Coordinates of C-alpha atoms in Angstrom, one line a residue:
X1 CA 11.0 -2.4 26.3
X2 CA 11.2 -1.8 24.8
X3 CA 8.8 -1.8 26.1
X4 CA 9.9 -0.4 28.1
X5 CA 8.8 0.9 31.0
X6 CA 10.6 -1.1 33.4
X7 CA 8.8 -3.3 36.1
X8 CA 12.6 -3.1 38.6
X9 CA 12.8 -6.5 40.3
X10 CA 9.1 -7.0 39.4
X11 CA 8.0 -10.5 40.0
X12 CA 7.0 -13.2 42.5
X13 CA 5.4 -16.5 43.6
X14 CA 1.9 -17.4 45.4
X15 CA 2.0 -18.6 48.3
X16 CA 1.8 -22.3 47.0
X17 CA 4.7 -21.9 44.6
X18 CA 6.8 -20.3 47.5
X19 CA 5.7 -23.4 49.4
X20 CA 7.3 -25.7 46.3
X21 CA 10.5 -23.6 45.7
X22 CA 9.4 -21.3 42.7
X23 CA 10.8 -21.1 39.8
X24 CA 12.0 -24.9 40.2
X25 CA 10.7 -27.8 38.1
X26 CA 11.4 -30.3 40.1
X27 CA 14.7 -32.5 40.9
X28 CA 15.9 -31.8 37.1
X29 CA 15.9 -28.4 37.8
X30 CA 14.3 -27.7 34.1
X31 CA 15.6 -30.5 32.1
X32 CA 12.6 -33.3 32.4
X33 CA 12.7 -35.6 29.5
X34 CA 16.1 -35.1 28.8
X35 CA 15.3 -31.3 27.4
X36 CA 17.2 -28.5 28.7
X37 CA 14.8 -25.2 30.2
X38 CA 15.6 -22.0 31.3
X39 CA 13.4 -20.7 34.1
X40 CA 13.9 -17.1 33.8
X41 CA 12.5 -14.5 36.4
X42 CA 9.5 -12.5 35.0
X43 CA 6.7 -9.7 36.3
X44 CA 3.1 -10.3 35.1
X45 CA 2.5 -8.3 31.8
X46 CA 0.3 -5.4 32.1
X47 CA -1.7 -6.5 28.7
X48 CA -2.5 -9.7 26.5
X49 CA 0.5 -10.7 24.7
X50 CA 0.0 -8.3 21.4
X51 CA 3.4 -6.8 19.6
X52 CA 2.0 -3.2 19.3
X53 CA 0.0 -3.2 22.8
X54 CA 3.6 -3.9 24.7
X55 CA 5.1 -1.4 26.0
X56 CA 6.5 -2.6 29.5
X57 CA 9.1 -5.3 30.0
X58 CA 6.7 -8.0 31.7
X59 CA 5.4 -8.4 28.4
X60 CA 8.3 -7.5 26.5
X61 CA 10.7 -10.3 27.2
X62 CA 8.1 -13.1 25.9
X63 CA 7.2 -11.3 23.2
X64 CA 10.6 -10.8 21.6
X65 CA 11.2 -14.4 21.9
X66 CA 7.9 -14.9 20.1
X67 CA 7.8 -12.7 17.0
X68 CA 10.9 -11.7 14.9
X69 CA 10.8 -8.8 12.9
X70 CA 12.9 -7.6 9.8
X71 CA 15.6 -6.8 11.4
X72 CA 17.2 -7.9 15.0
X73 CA 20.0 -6.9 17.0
X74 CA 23.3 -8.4 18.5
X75 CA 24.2 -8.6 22.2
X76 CA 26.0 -5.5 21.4
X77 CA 23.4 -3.6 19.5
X78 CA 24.2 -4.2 15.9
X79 CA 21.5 -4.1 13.2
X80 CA 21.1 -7.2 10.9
X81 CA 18.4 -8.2 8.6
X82 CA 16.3 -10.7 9.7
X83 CA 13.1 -11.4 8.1
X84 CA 14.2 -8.8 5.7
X85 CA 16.0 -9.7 2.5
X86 CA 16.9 -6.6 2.2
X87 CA 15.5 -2.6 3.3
X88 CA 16.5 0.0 0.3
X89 CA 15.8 3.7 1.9
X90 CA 15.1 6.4 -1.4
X91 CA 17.6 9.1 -1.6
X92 CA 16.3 11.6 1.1
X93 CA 14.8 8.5 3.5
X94 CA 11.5 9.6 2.4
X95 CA 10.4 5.7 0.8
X96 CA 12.1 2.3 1.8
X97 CA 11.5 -0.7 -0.2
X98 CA 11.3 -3.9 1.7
X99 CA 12.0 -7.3 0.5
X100 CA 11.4 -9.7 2.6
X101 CA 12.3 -13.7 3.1
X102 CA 10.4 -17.2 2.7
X103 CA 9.0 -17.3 6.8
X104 CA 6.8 -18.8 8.5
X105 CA 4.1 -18.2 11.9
X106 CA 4.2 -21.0 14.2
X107 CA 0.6 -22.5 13.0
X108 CA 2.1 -22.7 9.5
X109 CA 0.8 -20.2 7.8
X110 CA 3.5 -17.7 5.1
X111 CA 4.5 -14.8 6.9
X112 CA 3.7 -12.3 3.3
X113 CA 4.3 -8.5 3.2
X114 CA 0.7 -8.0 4.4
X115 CA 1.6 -9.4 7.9
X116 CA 3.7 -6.0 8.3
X117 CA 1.1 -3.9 6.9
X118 CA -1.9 -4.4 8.2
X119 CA -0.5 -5.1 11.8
X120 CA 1.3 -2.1 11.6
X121 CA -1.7 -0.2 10.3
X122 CA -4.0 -1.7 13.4
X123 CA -1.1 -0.6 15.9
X124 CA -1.2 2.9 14.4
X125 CA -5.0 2.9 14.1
X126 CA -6.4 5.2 17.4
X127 CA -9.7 2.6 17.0
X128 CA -7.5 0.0 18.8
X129 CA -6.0 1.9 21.4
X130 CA -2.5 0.1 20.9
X131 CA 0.0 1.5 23.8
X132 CA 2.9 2.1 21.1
X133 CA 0.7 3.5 18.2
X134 CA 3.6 6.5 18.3
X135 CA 5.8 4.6 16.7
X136 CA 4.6 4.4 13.6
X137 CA 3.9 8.5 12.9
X138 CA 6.1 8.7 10.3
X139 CA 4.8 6.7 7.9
X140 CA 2.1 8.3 5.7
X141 CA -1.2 8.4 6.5
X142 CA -0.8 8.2 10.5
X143 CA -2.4 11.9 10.8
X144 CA -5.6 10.1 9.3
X145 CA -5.9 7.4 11.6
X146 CA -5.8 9.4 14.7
X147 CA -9.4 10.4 15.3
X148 CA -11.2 7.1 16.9
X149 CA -14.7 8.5 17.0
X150 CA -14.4 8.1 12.8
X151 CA -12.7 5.1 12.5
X152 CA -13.5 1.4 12.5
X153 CA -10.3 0.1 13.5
X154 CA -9.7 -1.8 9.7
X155 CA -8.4 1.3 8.2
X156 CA -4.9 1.1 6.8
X157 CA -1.7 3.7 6.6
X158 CA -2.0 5.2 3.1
X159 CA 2.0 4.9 3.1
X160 CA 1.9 1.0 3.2
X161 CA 1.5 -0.3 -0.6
X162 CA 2.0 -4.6 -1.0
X163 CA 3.9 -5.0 -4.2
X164 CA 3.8 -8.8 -3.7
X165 CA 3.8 -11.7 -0.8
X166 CA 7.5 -10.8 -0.4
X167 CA 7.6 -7.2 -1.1
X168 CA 6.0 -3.6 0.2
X169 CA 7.3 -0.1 0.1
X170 CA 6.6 2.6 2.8
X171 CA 6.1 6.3 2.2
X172 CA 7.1 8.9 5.0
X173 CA 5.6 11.6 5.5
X174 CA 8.6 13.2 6.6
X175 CA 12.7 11.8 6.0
X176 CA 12.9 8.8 8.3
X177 CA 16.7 7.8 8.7
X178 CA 16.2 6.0 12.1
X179 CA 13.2 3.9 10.1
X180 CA 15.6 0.7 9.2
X181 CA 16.9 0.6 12.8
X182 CA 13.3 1.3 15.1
X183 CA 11.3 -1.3 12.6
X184 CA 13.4 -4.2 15.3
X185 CA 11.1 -3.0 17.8
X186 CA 8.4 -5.5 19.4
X187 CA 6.1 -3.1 18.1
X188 CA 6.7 -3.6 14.1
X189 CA 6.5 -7.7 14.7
X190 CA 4.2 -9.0 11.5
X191 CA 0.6 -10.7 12.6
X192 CA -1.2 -14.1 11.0
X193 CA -4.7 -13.5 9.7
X194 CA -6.0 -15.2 12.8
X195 CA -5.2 -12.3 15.3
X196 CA -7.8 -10.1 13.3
X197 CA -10.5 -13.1 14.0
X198 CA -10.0 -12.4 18.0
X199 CA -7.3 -10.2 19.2
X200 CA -8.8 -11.0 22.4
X201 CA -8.0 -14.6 22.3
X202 CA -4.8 -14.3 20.5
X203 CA -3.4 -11.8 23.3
X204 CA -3.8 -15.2 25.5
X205 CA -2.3 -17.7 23.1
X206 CA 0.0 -15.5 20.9
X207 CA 1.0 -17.3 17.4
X208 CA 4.8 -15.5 16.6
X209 CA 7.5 -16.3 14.2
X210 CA 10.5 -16.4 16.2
X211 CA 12.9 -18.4 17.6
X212 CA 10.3 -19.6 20.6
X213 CA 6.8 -20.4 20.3
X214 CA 3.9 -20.4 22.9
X215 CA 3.0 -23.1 24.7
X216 CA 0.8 -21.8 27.9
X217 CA 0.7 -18.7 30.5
X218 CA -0.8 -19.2 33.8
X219 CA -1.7 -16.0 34.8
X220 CA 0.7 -14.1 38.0
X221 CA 2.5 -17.9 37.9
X222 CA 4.3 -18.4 34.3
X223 CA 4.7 -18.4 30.8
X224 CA 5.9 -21.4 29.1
X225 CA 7.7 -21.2 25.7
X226 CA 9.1 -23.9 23.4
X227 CA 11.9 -23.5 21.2
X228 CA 10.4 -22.8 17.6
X229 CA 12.1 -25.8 15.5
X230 CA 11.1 -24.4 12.0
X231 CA 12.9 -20.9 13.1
X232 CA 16.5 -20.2 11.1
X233 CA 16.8 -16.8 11.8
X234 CA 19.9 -15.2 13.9
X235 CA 19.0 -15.8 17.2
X236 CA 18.8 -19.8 17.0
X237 CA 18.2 -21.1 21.0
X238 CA 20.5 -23.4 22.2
X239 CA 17.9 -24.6 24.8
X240 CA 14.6 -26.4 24.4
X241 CA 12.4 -23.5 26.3
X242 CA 12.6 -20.8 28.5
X243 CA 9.9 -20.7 31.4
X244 CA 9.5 -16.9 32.7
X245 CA 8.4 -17.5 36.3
X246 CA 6.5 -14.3 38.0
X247 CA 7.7 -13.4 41.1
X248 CA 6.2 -10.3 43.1
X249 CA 9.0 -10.5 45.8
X250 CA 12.8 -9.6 43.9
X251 CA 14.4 -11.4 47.2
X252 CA 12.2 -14.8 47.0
X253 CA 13.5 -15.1 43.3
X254 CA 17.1 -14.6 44.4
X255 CA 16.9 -17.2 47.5
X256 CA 16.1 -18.9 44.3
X257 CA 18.5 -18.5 41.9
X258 CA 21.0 -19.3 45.0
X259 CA 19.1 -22.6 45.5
X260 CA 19.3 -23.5 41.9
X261 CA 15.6 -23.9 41.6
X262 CA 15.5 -20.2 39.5
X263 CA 18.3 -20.2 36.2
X264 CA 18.3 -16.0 35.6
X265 CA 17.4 -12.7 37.1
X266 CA 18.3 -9.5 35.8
X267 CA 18.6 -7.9 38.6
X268 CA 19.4 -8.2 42.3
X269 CA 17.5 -6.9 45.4
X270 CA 19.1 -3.7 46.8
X271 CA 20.0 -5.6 50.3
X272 CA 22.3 -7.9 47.8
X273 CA 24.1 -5.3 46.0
X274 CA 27.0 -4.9 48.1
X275 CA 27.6 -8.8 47.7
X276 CA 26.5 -10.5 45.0
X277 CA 29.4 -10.3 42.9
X278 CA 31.5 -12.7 45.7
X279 CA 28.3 -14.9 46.5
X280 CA 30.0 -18.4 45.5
X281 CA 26.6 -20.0 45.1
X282 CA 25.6 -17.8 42.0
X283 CA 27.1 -16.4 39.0
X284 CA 27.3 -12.8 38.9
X285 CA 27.5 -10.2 36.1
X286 CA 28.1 -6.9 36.0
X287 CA 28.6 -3.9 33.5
X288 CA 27.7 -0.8 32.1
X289 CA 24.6 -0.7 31.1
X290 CA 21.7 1.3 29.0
X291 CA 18.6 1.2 31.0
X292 CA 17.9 5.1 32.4
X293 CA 15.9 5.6 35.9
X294 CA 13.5 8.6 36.3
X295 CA 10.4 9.7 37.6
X296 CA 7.6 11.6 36.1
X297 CA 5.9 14.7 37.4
X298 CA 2.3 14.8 35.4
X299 CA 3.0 18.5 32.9
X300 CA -0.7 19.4 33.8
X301 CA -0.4 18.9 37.6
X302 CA -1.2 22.0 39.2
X303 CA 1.8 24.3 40.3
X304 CA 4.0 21.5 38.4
X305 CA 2.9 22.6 34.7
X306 CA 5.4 22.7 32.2
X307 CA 5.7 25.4 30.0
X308 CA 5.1 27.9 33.3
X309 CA 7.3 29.9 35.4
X310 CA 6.1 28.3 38.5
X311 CA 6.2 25.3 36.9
X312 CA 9.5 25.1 35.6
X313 CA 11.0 26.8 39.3
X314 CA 9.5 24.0 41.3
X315 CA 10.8 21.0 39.1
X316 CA 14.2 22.6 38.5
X317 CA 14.1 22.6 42.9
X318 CA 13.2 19.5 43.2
X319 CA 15.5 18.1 40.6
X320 CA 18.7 20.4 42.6
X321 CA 17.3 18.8 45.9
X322 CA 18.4 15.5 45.3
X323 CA 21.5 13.8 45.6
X324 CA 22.0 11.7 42.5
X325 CA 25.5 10.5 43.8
X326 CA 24.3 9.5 47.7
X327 CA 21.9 7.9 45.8
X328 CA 24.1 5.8 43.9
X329 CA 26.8 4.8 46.6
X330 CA 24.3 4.2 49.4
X331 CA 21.5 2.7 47.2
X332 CA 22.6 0.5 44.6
X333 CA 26.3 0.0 45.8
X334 CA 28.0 0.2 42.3
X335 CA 25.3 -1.1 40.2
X336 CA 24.5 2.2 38.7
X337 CA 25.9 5.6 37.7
X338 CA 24.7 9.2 38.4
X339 CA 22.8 10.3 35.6
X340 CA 23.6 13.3 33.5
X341 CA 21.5 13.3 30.7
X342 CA 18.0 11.7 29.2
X343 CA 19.8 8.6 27.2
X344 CA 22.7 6.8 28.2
X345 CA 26.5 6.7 28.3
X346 CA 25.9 3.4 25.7
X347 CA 23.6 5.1 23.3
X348 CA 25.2 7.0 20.1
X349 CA 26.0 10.7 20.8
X350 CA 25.5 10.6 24.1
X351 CA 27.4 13.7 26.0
X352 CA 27.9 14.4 29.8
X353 CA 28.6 18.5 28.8
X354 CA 24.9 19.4 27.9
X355 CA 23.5 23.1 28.6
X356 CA 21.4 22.6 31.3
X357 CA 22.4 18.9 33.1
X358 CA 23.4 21.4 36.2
X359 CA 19.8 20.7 36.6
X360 CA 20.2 17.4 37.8
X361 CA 23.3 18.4 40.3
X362 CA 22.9 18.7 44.1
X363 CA 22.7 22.0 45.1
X364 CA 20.1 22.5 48.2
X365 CA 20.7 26.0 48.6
X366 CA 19.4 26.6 44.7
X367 CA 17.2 24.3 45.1
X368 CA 14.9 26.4 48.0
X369 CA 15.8 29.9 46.2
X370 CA 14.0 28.6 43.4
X371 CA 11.2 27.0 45.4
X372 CA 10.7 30.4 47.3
X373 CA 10.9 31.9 44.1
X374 CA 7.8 29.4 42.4
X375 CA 5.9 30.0 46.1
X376 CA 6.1 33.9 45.5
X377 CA 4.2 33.6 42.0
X378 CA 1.7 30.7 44.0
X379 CA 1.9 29.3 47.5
X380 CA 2.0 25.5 47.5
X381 CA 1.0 23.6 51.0
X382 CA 0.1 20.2 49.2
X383 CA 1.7 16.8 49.6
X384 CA 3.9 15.8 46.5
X385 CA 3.3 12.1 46.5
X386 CA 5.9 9.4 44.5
X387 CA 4.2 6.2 43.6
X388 CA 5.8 3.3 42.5
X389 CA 5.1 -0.7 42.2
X390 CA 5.8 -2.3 45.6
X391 CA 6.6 -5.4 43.9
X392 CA 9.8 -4.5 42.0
X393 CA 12.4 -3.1 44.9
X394 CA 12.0 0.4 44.3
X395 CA 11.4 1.2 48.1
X396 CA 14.7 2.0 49.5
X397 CA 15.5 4.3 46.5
X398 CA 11.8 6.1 47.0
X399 CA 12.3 6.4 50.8
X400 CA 15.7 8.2 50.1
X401 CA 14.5 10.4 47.6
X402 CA 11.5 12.0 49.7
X403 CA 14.0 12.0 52.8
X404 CA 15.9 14.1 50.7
X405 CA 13.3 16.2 49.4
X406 CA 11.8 16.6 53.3
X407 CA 15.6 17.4 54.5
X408 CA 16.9 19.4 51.7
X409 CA 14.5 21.4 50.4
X410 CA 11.7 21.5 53.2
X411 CA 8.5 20.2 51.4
X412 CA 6.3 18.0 52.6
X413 CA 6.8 14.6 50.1
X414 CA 5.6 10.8 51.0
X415 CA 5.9 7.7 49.2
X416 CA 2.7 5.6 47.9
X417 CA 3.9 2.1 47.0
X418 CA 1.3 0.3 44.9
X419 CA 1.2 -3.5 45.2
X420 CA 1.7 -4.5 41.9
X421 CA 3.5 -3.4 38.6
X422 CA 0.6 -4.2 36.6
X423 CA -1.6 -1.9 38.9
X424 CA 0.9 0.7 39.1
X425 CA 1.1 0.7 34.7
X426 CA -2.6 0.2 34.4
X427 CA -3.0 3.5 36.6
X428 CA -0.5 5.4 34.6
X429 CA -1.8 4.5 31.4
X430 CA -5.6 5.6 32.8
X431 CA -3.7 9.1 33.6
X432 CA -5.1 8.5 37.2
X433 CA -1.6 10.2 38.7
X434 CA -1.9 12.5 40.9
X435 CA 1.5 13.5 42.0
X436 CA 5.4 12.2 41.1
X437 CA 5.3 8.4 39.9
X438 CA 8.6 6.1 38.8
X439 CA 9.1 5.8 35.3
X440 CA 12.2 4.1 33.6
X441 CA 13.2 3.3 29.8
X442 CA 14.9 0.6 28.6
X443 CA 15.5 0.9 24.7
X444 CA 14.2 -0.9 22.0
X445 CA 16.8 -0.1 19.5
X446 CA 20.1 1.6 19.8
X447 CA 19.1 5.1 18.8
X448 CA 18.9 8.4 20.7
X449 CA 15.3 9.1 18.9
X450 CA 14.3 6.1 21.3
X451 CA 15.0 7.7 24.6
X452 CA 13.3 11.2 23.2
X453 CA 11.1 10.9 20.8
X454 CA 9.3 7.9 22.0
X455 CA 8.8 9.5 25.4
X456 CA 8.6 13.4 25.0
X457 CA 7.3 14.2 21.9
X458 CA 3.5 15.5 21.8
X459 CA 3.0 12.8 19.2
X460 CA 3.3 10.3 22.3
X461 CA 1.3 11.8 24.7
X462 CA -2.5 11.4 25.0
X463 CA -2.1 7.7 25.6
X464 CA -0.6 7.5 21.9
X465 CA 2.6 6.3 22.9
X466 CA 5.1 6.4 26.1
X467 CA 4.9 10.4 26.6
X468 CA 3.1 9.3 30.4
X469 CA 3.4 12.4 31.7
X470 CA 2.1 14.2 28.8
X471 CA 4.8 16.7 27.8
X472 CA 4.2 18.8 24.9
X473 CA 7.2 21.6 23.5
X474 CA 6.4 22.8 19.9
X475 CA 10.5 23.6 20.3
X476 CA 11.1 20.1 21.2
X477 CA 9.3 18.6 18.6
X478 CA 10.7 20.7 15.7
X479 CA 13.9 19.9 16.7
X480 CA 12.9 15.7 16.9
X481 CA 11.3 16.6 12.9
X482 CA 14.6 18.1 12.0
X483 CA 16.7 15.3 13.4
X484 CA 14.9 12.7 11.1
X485 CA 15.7 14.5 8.3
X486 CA 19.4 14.5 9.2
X487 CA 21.8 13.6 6.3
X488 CA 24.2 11.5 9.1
X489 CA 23.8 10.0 12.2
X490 CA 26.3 12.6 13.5
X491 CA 24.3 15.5 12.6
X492 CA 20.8 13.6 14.1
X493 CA 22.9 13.5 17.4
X494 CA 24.1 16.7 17.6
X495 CA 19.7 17.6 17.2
X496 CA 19.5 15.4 19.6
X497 CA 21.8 16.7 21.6
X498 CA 20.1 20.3 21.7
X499 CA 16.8 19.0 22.1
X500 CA 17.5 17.2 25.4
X501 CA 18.5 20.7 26.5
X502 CA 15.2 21.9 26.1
X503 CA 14.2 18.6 28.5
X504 CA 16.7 19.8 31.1
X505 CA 15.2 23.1 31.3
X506 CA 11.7 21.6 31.2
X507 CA 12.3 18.9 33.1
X508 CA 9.1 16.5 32.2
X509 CA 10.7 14.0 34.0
X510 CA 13.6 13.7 36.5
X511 CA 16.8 11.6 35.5
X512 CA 18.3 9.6 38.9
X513 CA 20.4 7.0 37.3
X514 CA 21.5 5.0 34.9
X515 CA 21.3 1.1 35.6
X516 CA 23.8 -1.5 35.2
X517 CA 23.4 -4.6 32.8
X518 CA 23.4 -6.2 36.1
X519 CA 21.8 -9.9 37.5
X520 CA 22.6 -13.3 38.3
X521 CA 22.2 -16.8 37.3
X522 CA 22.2 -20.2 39.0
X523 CA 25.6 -22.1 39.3
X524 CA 25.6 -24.6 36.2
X525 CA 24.0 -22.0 33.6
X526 CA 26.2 -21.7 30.7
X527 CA 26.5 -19.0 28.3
X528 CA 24.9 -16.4 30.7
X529 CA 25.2 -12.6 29.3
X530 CA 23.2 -9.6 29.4
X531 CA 22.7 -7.6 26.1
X532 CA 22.6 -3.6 24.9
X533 CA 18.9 -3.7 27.1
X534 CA 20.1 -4.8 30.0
X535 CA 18.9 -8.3 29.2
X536 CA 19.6 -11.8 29.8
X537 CA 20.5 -13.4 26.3
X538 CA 18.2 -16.2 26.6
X539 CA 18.8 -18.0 23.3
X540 CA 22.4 -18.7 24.3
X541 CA 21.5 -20.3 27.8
X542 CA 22.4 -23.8 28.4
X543 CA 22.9 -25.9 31.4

């Protein structure tokens, strides 16, 4: 979130916007000159504002008000076309032809078929070291661009031919069903010819297509956008701008939301849980949501390797020696639910009967048979350390969970908060991990493949993709090959379904929780919802 590796209740003012109520804009509270803006809570993004470089939701949430793609989705999740005119999949999924409509970038120049191609084919491209490059193996000619040492970074994906300005076909190189619903990713957003002139520069003052346009981004203070007024897509704004103000403190941006000087968070600080929902200064909102909580053990750490006996013992043990549901009640005070599986309860085919999700059930006894077990093949006497961002409210859940690793299955485990989510990211993505670290998913379209694929398949490891613990199953990835080539969506799930059992033996990561669509927003706000990502809907935000 998409991107998304989540930043939590990332976000937070300097000491001279704390000083001047942060997140206000003065006594108009957003509407100067008679125009009507959202100030929207935000965490500095971990890169310069590129589509296929955005991985994480600090960047995310601008960018998917900037750029539209060929197709978006509903508050609920439903697929329509968008730029598209219309996406005609071949019999067996193997070729789509796309049509596409009359569009525009913000500096006026034609959105054509080439603005998909080529920036699809510089995402892909391992030259340019794009975090989401993953994405796009499917399409033909991905194997080719993969070795960086050869390339120049101009090279395109043999399976994108232009017909025309408004036309292009794509050629898998394997049946691709899930193609015409992950192309409304961030990701597959179309680039203007002047991104290729400085992609540097343009990461600073990004030129999109969608319903918002740039205006500025002051660096760990805000970005500014403007509603796009040449945009007719689906997602028309009903405000003039929304203002993402960073915040690195989650309970400075709700003293502001209840001061009216912040419009939307989507999320509360843990200390609020238990009351936001009857705080008469605010408007609350909660309900199930989509977004899944884990953490990720590195699958070459020593004594933690997948794929080995001792290995797989000590992850299974740790996994056992935590209390999902204590977790839950004591942690988040009904603002999330026990997790079961890798996905959600809101994505298609999810299932709460999987072989294997006893894995993720307290059992402490189980848990230290199985660590004494892993400690007979090699003794461990190191520290397992869990790192996560300081700034995004992740430390009461931390502290619990290496509590109840030191209480319930003896081991000596510490927390090692890092100040800032674009520190923590940046260290992930420079595979400088040495122990546990907090990862978390929010999805980028409503698909199964997102939650797996995307994040366990060898073809996203190696910094290709979102795979940031590395995890690589031959078994797990014939079974994500087999699910593409699915002849329904019911018979992808059920693949699905037996690939996450391989995960739950595995374990490459640990499932705690699944979030709420949770958050508030300032007394006054109209329209205020959250959407299939957990997401304020910004474009239908008035005051």
């Amino acid at each position: 979130m998409k991107k998304k590796v989540l930043a939590l209740a990332a976000a937070a003012c300097s000491l001279a916007m704390l000083l001047g109520a942060c997140g206000g804009s003065g006594s108009d509270n957003g509407q100067a000159s008679g125009k009507v803006i959202i100030n929207a809570w935000a965490s500095e993004p971990q890169n310069p504002l590129i589509p296929g470089n955005t991985n994480e939701t600090g960047g995310g949430k601008p960018g998917d008000l900037l750029f539209a793609r060929l197709v978006s989705f509903s508050p609920k999740g439903d697929a329509s076309n968008e730029v598209a005119q219309s996406i005609t999949p071949n019999a067996d999924a193997t070729q789509y032809t796309i049509k596409i409509k009359d569009w525009k970038f913000t500096d006026g120049t034609p959105v054509t078929a080439e603005s998909f191609t080529k920036a699809w084919s510089y995402t892909a491209n391992a030259k340019n070291a794009q975090l989401t490059s993953s994405f796009f193996s499917t399409i033909k000619g991905y194997d080719a661009l993969q070795d960086a040492k050869t390339l120049k970074g101009d090279e395109q994906l043999s399976g994108l031919k232009v017909v025309n300005d408004h036309e292009f076909t794509v050629d898998m190189s394997q049946p691709d069903a899930t193609f015409p619903i992950k192309i409304g990713y961030l990701a597959f957003a179309p680039l203007p010819t002047s991104f290729y002139k400085d992609p540097k520069a343009f990461g600073q003052k990004p030129v999109g297509n969608g319903p918002y346009k740039f205006v500025k981004w002051e660096h760990n203070q805000e970005i500014d956008l403007a509603k796009n007024p040449a945009y007719e897509g689906n997602d028309v704004a009903k405000n003039d701008g929304v203002n993402f103000k960073i915040y690195t403190q989650d309970n400075a941006a709700y003293a502001d939301i209840q001061a009216g000087n912040l419009d939307v968070m989507e999320t509360v600080p843990a200390a609020d849980t238990k009351t936001f929902q009857k705080d008469s200064s605010l408007i609350a909102y909660n309900k199930a949501g989509s977004v899944s909580q884990t953490f990720t053990i590195p699958s070459s750490l020593d004594h933690f390797k997948t794929g080995t006996e001792e290995g797989t013992l000590r992850r299974q043990a740790i996994s056992m020696a935590i209390d999902r549901d204590t977790l839950v009640k004591k942690v988040f005070n009904g603002v999330a639910t026990t997790a079961v599986d890798f996905t959600s309860p809101l994505t298609p085919g999810f299932s709460d009967s999987l072989k294997g999700n006893e894995n993720l059930k307290f059992n402490a006894a189980k848990a230290k048979e199985l660590w004494a077990k892993a400690d007979a093949i090699s003794k461990y006497d190191g520290q397992l350390t869990f790192s996560y961002n300081a700034d995004g409210g992740a430390k009461p859940l931390y502290d619990a969970v290496v509590n109840q690793l030191k209480n319930n299955l003896g081991i000596n485990a510490a927390t090692n908060p890092m100040p800032t989510f674009q520190g923590f990211r940046d260290a992930i993505t420079k595979r400088q991990m040495k122990g546990a670290f907090r990862t978390g998913w929010q999805p980028d379209y409503p698909s199964a493949e997102n939650y797996l694929y995307q994040l366990y398949d060898s073809a996203a490891a190696d910094g290709n993709g979102s795979n940031d613990g590395d995890y690589k199953n031959p078994a797990f990835d014939a079974l994500m090959t087999k699910a593409y080539a699915a002849k329904s969506t019911d018979e992808a799930n059920k693949t699905y379904q037996q690939a996450q059992e391989i995960l739950l033996h595995d374990l490459p990561s640990f499932p705690l929780y699944y979030g709420n669509a949770y958050g508030v927003a300032a007394k006054g706000i109209k329209g205020f919802e959250m959407n299939w990502q957990n997401l304020p809907v910004y474009e239908e935000m008035t005051k």
